[in-house]
Amino acid sequence: MSAQLIDGKAIAATIRGEIKTEVEQMKTQYGRVPGLAAVLVGERKDSQTYVRMKKKACAEVGITSFGYNLPADISQEELLKVVRDLNANPDVHGILVQLPLPDHLDDEEILGAISLEKDVDGFHPLNIGRLSMKRRDPLFVPCTPKGCIELLDRSGVSIEGKRAVVLGRSNIVGLPVAMLLLHRNATLTICHSRTQDLPGVVREADILIAAVGRAEMVKGDWVKPGAVVIDVGVNAVDDPTAKKGYKLVGDVDFNEVKEVAAMITPVPGGVGPMTIAMLMRNTLDGAKHGPGMK
Ligand code: GUN
């Protein structure tokens, strides 16, 4: 292996340690403990796992978590009421509605109902709108994109002036991470399933963010030698040798690309832990901005 591993698990653990210290200081100085409400609708296994991991991280850093497990057939009005009640709850500084929501629910309206000051996922239309313009600081930046940038920063990768290619254009990762890279003065390309000569475009990247949701799509000959590769994908593929019968792989063919890239994140243990660490950071920031703080 020639590439240096970007160890998201270790970096996230460091960040959680920093947050834990700040949470303790806040408690001592202001008698306030940050609170995060995690709203889960339905029974999707992946969403259940993500929410469980988020609550576990809260416990580790000293953030109080409030769990809401709601039935898949909840009405739009009932879910809106849950969100509005959480908006009014002074012990809750961050509200997270796990996505995707069941099809009958209008996620745009739900996300728009979350108080701007508690939008720790950064998906409120106003926060996203601010992210999409110059010099309009959003109150919160979405966690996975923020985690990608943090991984680059903490690994000593400079972004300014580099060619950054984002593979994928989702609302949750592709589009917001592209905005963050642009704000950091990268020269940006966003590519996707309709892009002509996708390997050729990806090969231009000094920094590649793969967030397309296709298992091991990015091959070794798609990557410029010396590139930095951040793999956001989490794809389950059959693996009869694994206890669960499947394993998780990224959007990047790790074994091939590690021989070409200068730096690469693994899956699991790359971006995933950073998403949760950034959620803890946003929740702490939300508590810092609340009433009664200096
Ligand atoms: N689903 C996939 N990623 C995310 C995330 O970062 N936040 C929420 N709320 N849902 C998600």
XYZ file of C-alpha atoms and ligand atoms in Angstrom:
305
model
C 0.000 0.000 0.000
C 1.446 3.340 -0.974
C -1.300 5.688 0.216
C -1.334 7.079 3.725
C -4.479 6.057 5.570
C -6.667 8.909 6.836
C -7.894 7.359 10.057
C -11.339 8.885 10.582
C -11.977 6.709 13.591
C -8.929 8.091 15.415
C -9.517 11.693 14.308
C -13.171 11.489 15.393
C -12.121 10.093 18.778
C -9.786 13.073 19.241
C -12.602 15.468 18.369
C -15.030 13.732 20.742
C -12.386 14.148 23.452
C -12.178 17.886 22.711
C -15.961 18.163 22.835
C -16.174 16.230 26.105
C -13.784 18.708 27.718
C -15.827 21.670 26.470
C -19.090 20.089 27.635
C -17.594 19.651 31.115
C -16.457 23.294 31.133
C -19.920 24.452 30.070
C -21.497 22.431 32.839
C -19.141 23.874 35.448
C -19.303 27.454 34.215
C -22.946 27.809 33.182
C -24.701 24.783 34.671
C -25.832 23.866 31.174
C -25.617 20.485 29.478
C -26.172 20.359 25.698
C -29.192 18.310 24.626
C -29.835 16.540 21.320
C -33.238 15.199 20.231
C -32.997 12.324 17.756
C -36.230 11.708 15.876
C -36.544 8.377 14.103
C -39.609 7.590 12.011
C -40.244 3.973 11.025
C -38.106 0.875 11.295
C -35.330 1.181 8.720
C -32.429 -0.863 10.019
C -29.740 1.519 8.726
C -31.477 4.548 10.262
C -31.909 2.683 13.563
C -28.182 1.925 13.563
C -27.211 5.535 12.793
C -29.475 6.925 15.520
C -28.164 4.380 18.029
C -24.582 5.412 17.218
C -25.463 9.089 17.578
C -27.001 8.509 21.012
C -23.980 6.483 22.086
C -21.672 9.318 21.064
C -23.843 11.762 23.053
C -23.404 9.632 26.168
C -19.654 9.496 25.621
C -19.190 13.272 25.389
C -21.732 14.179 28.082
C -24.513 15.466 25.810
C -28.040 14.524 26.935
C -29.935 12.685 24.197
C -33.694 12.521 23.848
C -34.919 9.686 21.623
C -38.210 9.737 19.696
C -39.095 6.497 17.922
C -42.199 7.241 15.917
C -44.356 4.861 13.866
C -43.829 4.709 10.090
C -47.449 5.773 9.495
C -47.264 8.958 11.581
C -49.023 11.868 9.873
C -47.304 15.023 8.677
C -49.214 17.063 11.290
C -48.231 14.725 14.145
C -44.557 14.846 13.148
C -44.704 18.626 12.807
C -46.087 18.786 16.333
C -43.170 16.709 17.652
C -40.732 19.106 15.976
C -42.546 22.203 17.291
C -42.595 20.803 20.832
C -38.840 20.181 20.584
C -38.338 23.723 19.289
C -40.002 24.957 22.475
C -38.074 22.641 24.827
C -35.239 24.611 26.482
C -33.278 21.439 27.317
C -33.000 20.589 23.611
C -30.316 22.504 21.721
C -30.227 20.332 18.631
C -32.941 18.512 16.686
C -32.090 15.732 14.303
C -34.736 14.126 12.119
C -33.134 11.032 10.657
C -33.490 10.831 6.870
C -34.894 9.424 4.699
C -38.452 9.833 5.969
C -41.231 7.529 4.714
C -42.566 8.593 1.306
C -45.890 9.998 2.508
C -44.094 12.648 4.584
C -42.905 15.971 3.153
C -39.332 16.199 4.407
C -38.851 19.733 3.110
C -41.672 20.996 5.324
C -40.444 18.985 8.322
C -36.857 20.206 8.000
C -38.109 23.753 7.490
C -40.098 23.534 10.731
C -36.976 22.907 12.814
C -35.919 26.060 14.630
C -32.905 27.573 12.831
C -31.017 27.740 16.133
C -31.501 23.991 16.683
C -30.853 22.818 13.117
C -27.738 20.821 13.990
C -28.031 18.777 10.783
C -27.830 21.990 8.772
C -30.672 20.915 6.456
C -33.037 23.825 7.149
C -33.671 25.581 3.814
C -32.261 28.841 5.194
C -29.047 27.214 6.420
C -28.636 25.411 3.090
C -29.393 28.635 1.240
C -26.765 30.512 3.217
C -24.256 27.740 2.552
C -24.913 28.185 -1.149
C -23.986 31.863 -1.252
C -20.788 33.747 -0.620
C -20.267 35.379 2.785
C -23.598 34.215 4.207
C -22.564 32.122 7.170
C -25.056 29.336 7.904
C -25.687 28.713 11.605
C -24.898 25.037 11.040
C -23.187 23.094 8.262
C -24.348 19.512 7.439
C -22.348 16.958 9.383
C -20.970 14.608 6.723
C -19.700 17.411 4.446
C -18.222 19.212 7.453
C -16.559 15.938 8.489
C -14.953 15.561 5.046
C -13.381 19.022 5.269
C -12.264 18.391 8.852
C -10.530 15.179 7.710
C -8.635 17.135 5.047
C -7.709 19.905 7.492
C -6.552 17.567 10.235
C -4.511 15.546 7.726
C -2.648 18.662 6.570
C -4.194 18.705 3.080
C -4.477 22.213 1.685
C -7.613 22.836 -0.365
C -6.990 26.289 -1.791
C -6.369 26.282 -5.526
C -6.631 22.488 -5.791
C -8.806 20.661 -8.291
C -11.566 19.075 -6.273
C -13.964 16.619 -7.854
C -17.178 15.645 -6.075
C -18.704 12.452 -7.397
C -22.413 12.597 -6.541
C -24.893 15.439 -6.093
C -27.121 14.470 -3.169
C -28.695 17.069 -0.898
C -27.079 15.437 2.135
C -23.484 15.163 0.917
C -22.586 15.970 -2.700
C -24.076 19.438 -3.021
C -23.123 20.792 0.422
C -19.573 19.388 0.326
C -19.128 21.016 -3.075
C -20.134 24.367 -1.568
C -17.675 23.957 1.300
C -14.837 23.150 -1.113
C -15.701 26.183 -3.206
C -15.712 28.422 -0.125
C -12.228 27.090 0.597
C -11.117 28.187 -2.888
C -10.901 24.808 -4.580
C -11.499 24.629 -8.309
C -14.580 22.514 -8.321
C -16.171 19.902 -10.551
C -19.351 18.067 -9.597
C -19.926 14.908 -11.583
C -22.617 12.247 -11.558
C -24.168 9.323 -13.407
C -24.824 11.390 -16.561
C -21.311 12.823 -16.781
C -19.538 11.954 -20.015
C -16.171 10.251 -19.559
C -16.622 9.951 -15.801
C -13.219 8.247 -15.243
C -11.517 11.049 -17.178
C -13.196 13.748 -15.099
C -12.470 11.973 -11.809
C -8.838 11.592 -12.885
C -8.459 15.393 -12.832
C -8.961 15.464 -9.074
C -6.258 16.464 -6.622
C -8.965 15.951 -4.014
C -11.719 13.441 -4.749
C -14.880 13.179 -2.662
C -16.782 10.048 -3.663
C -20.410 10.216 -2.551
C -22.400 8.422 -5.209
C -23.653 5.319 -3.390
C -22.260 2.717 -5.818
C -20.086 -0.013 -4.338
C -16.414 0.213 -5.376
C -17.202 2.241 -8.480
C -14.001 4.296 -8.489
C -11.189 2.116 -9.835
C -7.428 2.575 -9.577
C -7.094 3.953 -13.102
C -9.748 6.617 -12.351
C -7.450 8.300 -9.844
C -4.581 10.706 -10.452
C -1.376 9.469 -8.809
C -0.894 11.419 -5.579
C -4.559 12.405 -5.186
C -6.316 12.593 -1.810
C -9.417 10.394 -1.760
C -12.290 10.800 0.691
C -14.765 7.937 0.382
C -18.215 8.787 1.745
C -19.947 5.657 0.413
C -21.376 3.019 2.718
C -22.595 0.087 0.638
C -23.504 -3.387 1.883
C -22.259 -6.159 -0.410
C -22.739 -9.922 0.012
C -19.918 -11.656 1.841
C -20.577 -15.290 2.768
C -17.442 -15.311 4.946
C -18.780 -12.503 7.166
C -20.907 -13.329 10.209
C -23.768 -11.116 9.007
C -23.466 -12.390 5.421
C -22.454 -8.960 4.126
C -19.690 -6.406 4.474
C -19.580 -2.640 4.075
C -17.563 -1.115 1.262
C -17.192 2.426 -0.017
C -17.726 3.993 -3.430
C -13.999 3.534 -4.037
C -12.249 0.265 -4.830
C -9.945 0.589 -1.833
C -7.485 -2.134 -2.807
C -6.856 -0.636 -6.223
C -6.961 3.039 -5.290
C -4.673 2.748 -2.262
C -1.853 1.895 -4.690
C -2.349 5.149 -6.614
C -3.547 7.799 -4.152
C -1.370 9.720 -1.690
C -4.026 9.554 1.025
C -7.257 7.618 1.366
C -10.043 7.076 3.913
C -11.119 3.519 4.685
C -14.727 2.255 4.842
C -15.701 1.694 7.573
C -13.602 3.952 9.820
C -13.236 6.981 7.569
C -16.001 9.515 7.090
C -18.682 7.692 9.149
C -17.282 8.457 12.624
C -16.652 12.044 11.530
C -20.324 12.611 10.714
C -21.208 11.769 14.290
C -18.364 13.819 15.754
C -19.566 16.846 13.735
C -23.105 16.328 15.037
C -21.727 16.467 18.581
C -19.802 19.617 17.663
C -22.900 21.267 16.161
C -24.998 20.349 19.207
C -22.403 21.840 21.547
C -22.301 24.985 19.386
C -26.110 25.125 19.507
C -25.994 25.031 23.310
C -23.337 27.764 23.340
C -25.545 30.072 21.309
C -28.651 29.540 23.396
C -30.088 32.127 25.826
C -28.223 32.722 29.076
C -24.751 32.226 27.554
C -22.035 34.836 27.310
N -29.324 10.268 6.641
C -28.104 10.078 6.077
N -27.222 10.979 6.552
C -27.888 11.745 7.415
C -27.506 12.843 8.239
O -26.379 13.324 8.247
N -28.490 13.356 9.008
C -29.762 12.880 9.008
N -30.656 13.467 9.782
N -30.146 11.876 8.262
C -29.211 11.305 7.485
